[in-house]
mmCIF file of C-alpha atoms in Angstrom:
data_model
loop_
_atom_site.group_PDB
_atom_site.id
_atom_site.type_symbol
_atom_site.label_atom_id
_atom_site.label_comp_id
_atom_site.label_asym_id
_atom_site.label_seq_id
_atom_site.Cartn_x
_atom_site.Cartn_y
_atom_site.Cartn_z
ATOM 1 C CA UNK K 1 154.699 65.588 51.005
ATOM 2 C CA UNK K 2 156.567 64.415 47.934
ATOM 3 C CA UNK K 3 159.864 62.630 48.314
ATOM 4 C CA UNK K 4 162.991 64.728 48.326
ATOM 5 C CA UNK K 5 165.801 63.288 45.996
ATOM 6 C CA UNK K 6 168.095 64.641 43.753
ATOM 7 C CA UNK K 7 168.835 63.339 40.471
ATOM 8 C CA UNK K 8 165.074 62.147 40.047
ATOM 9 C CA UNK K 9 162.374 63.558 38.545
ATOM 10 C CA UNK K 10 158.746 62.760 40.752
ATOM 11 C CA UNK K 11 155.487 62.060 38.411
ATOM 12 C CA UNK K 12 152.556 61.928 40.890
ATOM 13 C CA UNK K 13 150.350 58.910 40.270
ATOM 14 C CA UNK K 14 147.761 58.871 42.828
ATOM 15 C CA UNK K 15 146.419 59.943 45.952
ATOM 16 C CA UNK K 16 146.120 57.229 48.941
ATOM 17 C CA UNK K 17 145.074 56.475 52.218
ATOM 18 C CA UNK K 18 146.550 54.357 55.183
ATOM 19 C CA UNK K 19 144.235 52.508 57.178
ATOM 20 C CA UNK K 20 143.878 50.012 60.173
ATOM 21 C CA UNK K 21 143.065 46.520 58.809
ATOM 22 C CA UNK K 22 141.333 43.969 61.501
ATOM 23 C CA UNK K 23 140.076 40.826 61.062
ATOM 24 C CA UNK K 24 135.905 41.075 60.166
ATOM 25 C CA UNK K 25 135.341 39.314 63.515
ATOM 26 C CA UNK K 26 137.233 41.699 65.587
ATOM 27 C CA UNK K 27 135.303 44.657 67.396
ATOM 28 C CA UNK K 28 137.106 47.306 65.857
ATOM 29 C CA UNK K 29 135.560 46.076 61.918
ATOM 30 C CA UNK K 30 131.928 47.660 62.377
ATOM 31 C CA UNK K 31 133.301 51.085 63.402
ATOM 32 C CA UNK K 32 134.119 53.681 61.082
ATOM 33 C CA UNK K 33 137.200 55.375 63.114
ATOM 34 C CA UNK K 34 139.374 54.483 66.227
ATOM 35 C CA UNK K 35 140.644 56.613 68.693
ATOM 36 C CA UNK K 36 144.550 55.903 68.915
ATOM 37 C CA UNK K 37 144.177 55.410 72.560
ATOM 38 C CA UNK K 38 142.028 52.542 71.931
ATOM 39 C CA UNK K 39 145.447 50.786 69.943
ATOM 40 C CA UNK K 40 146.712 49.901 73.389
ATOM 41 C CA UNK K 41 146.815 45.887 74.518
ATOM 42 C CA UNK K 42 146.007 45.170 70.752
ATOM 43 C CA UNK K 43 148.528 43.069 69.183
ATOM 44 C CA UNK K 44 149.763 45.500 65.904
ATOM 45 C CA UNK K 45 151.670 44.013 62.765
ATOM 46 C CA UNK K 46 153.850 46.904 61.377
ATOM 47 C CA UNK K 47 156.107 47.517 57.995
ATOM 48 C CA UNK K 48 159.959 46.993 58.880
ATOM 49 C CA UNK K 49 161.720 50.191 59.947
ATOM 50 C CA UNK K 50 162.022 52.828 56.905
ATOM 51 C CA UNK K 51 159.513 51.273 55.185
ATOM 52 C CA UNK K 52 156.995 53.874 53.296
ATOM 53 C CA UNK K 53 153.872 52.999 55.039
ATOM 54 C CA UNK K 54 155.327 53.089 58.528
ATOM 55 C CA UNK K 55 157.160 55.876 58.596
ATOM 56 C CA UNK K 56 153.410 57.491 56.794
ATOM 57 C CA UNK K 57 151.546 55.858 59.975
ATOM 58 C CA UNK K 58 154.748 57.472 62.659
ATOM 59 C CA UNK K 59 155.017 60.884 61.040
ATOM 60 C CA UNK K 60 150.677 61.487 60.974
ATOM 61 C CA UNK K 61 151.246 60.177 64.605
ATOM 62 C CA UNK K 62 153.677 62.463 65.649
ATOM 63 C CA UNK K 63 151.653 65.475 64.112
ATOM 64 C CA UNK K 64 148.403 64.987 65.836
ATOM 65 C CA UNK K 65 150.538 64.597 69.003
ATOM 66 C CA UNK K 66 150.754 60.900 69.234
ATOM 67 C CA UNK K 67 152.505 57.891 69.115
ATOM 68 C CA UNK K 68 152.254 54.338 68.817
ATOM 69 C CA UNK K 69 151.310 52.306 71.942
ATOM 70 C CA UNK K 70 153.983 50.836 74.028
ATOM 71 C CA UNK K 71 155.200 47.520 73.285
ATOM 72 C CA UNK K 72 154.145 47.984 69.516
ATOM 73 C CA UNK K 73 154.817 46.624 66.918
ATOM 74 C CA UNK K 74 153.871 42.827 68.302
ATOM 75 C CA UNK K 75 155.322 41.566 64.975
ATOM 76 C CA UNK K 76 157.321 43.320 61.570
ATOM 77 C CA UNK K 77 156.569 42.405 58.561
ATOM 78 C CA UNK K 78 158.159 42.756 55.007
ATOM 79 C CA UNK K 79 155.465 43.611 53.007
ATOM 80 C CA UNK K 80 152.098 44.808 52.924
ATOM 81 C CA UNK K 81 150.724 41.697 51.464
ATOM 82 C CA UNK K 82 152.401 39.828 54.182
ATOM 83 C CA UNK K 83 150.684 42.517 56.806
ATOM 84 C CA UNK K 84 147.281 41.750 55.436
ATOM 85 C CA UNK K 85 147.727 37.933 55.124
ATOM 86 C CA UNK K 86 148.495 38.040 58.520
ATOM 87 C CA UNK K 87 145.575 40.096 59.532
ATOM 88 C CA UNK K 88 143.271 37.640 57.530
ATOM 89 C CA UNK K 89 144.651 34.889 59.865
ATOM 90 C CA UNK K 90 144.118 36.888 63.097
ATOM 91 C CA UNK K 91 147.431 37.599 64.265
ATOM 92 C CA UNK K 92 146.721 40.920 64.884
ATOM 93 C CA UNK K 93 145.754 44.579 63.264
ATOM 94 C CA UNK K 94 148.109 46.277 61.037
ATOM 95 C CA UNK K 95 148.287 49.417 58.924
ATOM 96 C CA UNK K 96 148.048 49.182 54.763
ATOM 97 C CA UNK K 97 147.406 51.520 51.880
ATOM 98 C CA UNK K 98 143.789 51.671 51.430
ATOM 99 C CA UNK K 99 144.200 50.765 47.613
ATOM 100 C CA UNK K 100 146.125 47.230 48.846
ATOM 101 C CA UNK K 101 143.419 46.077 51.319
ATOM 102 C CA UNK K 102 140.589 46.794 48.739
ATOM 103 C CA UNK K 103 140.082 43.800 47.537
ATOM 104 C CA UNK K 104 140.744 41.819 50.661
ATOM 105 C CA UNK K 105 138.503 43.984 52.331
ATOM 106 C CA UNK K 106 135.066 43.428 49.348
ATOM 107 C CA UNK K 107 135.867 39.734 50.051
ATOM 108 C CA UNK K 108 135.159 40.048 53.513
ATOM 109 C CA UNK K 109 138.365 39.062 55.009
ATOM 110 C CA UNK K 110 139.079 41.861 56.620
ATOM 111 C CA UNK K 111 138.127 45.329 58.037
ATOM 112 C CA UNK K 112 139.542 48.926 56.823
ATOM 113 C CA UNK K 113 139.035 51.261 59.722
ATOM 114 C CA UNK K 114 140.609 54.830 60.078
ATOM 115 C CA UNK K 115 142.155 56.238 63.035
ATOM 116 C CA UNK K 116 140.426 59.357 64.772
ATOM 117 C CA UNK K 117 142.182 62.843 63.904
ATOM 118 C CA UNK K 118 144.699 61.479 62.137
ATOM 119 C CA UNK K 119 146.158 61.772 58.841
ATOM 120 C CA UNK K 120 146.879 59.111 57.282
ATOM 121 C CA UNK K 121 147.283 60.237 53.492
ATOM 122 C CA UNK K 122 149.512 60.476 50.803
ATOM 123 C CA UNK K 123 150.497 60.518 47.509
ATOM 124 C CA UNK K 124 152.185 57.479 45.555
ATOM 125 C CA UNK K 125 155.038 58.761 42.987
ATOM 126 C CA UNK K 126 156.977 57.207 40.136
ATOM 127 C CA UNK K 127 160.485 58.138 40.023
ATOM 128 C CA UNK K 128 162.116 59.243 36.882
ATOM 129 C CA UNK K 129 165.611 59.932 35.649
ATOM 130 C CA UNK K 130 165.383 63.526 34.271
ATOM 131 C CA UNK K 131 167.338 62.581 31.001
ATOM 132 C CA UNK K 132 164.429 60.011 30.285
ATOM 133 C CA UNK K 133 161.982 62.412 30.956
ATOM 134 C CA UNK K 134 161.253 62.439 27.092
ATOM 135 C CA UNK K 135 162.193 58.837 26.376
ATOM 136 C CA UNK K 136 159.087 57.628 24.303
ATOM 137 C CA UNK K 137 159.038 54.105 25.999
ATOM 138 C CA UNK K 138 159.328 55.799 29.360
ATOM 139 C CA UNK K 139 156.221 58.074 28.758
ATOM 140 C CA UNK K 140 154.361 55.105 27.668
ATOM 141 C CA UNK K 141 155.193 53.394 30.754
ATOM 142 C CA UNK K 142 153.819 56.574 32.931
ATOM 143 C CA UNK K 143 150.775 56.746 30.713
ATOM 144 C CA UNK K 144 150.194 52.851 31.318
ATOM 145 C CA UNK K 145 150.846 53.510 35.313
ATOM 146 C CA UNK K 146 148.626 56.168 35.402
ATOM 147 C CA UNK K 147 145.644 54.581 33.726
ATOM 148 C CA UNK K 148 146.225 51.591 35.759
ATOM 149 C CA UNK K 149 145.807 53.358 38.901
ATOM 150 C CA UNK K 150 143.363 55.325 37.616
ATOM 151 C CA UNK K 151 141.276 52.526 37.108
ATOM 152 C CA UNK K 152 141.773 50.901 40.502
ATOM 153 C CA UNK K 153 139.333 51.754 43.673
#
């Protein structure tokens, strides 16, 4: 669901996924989904707390009736690119936006798989301040952000 803040007008930009990133050599990479079960004993590379993408993965959790394994997350991270650098050097699986791991994932180092019935999409917005809502250099810059991600995989 969209964000909730006053003050700021939300301009949708694009739909996106969250999914599990392994390493290509891990058994996990050649499947198409993972139960969440199957999460347990594996060593998992989250966001920090109140990041965007974590609280995406703990919310989809919580409404199919799950929850993260015990003993996760082995390591928080900062960023997503730090999540998938670390993934690319084995240190475990972590979760990204589909749209990040794309590129790491056509190169081969790395794995996107999705968890079993769960959710794990969302939409990415760009916050504006209603009085600039009609700014021309402001709708330029939505236009731009819009046919960049429009343009992405």
């Amino acid at each position: 669901s969209a964000p909730t803040r006053t003050g700021l007008r939300l301009e949708q930009l694009v739909g996106d996924e969250i999914v599990l990133v392994v390493p290509p050599d891990h058994p996990f990479a050649g499947r198409v989904t993972v139960p969440v079960e199957e999460l347990d004993g594996q060593p998992l590379l989250l966001r920090e707390e109140g990041s965007g993408t974590r609280r995406s993965v703990e919310q989809a959790l919580a409404a199919a009736g799950l929850s993260l394994p015990a003993g996760a997350p082995a390591f928080t991270l900062g960023s997503t690119q730090a999540v998938l650098q670390a993934v690319t050097q084995g240190l475990g699986l972590g979760f990204a936006s589909a749209r990040a791991a794309a590129q790491i994932e056509s190169d081969g180092h790395l794995a996107c798989v999705r968890l079993a019935g769960v959710d794990l999409t969302r939409c990415l917005y760009l916050a504006v301040l209603p009085e600039r809502v009609g700014d021309p250099l402001i709708a330029r810059f939505v236009n731009f952000a819009r046919s960049r991600v429009a343009s992405q995989p």
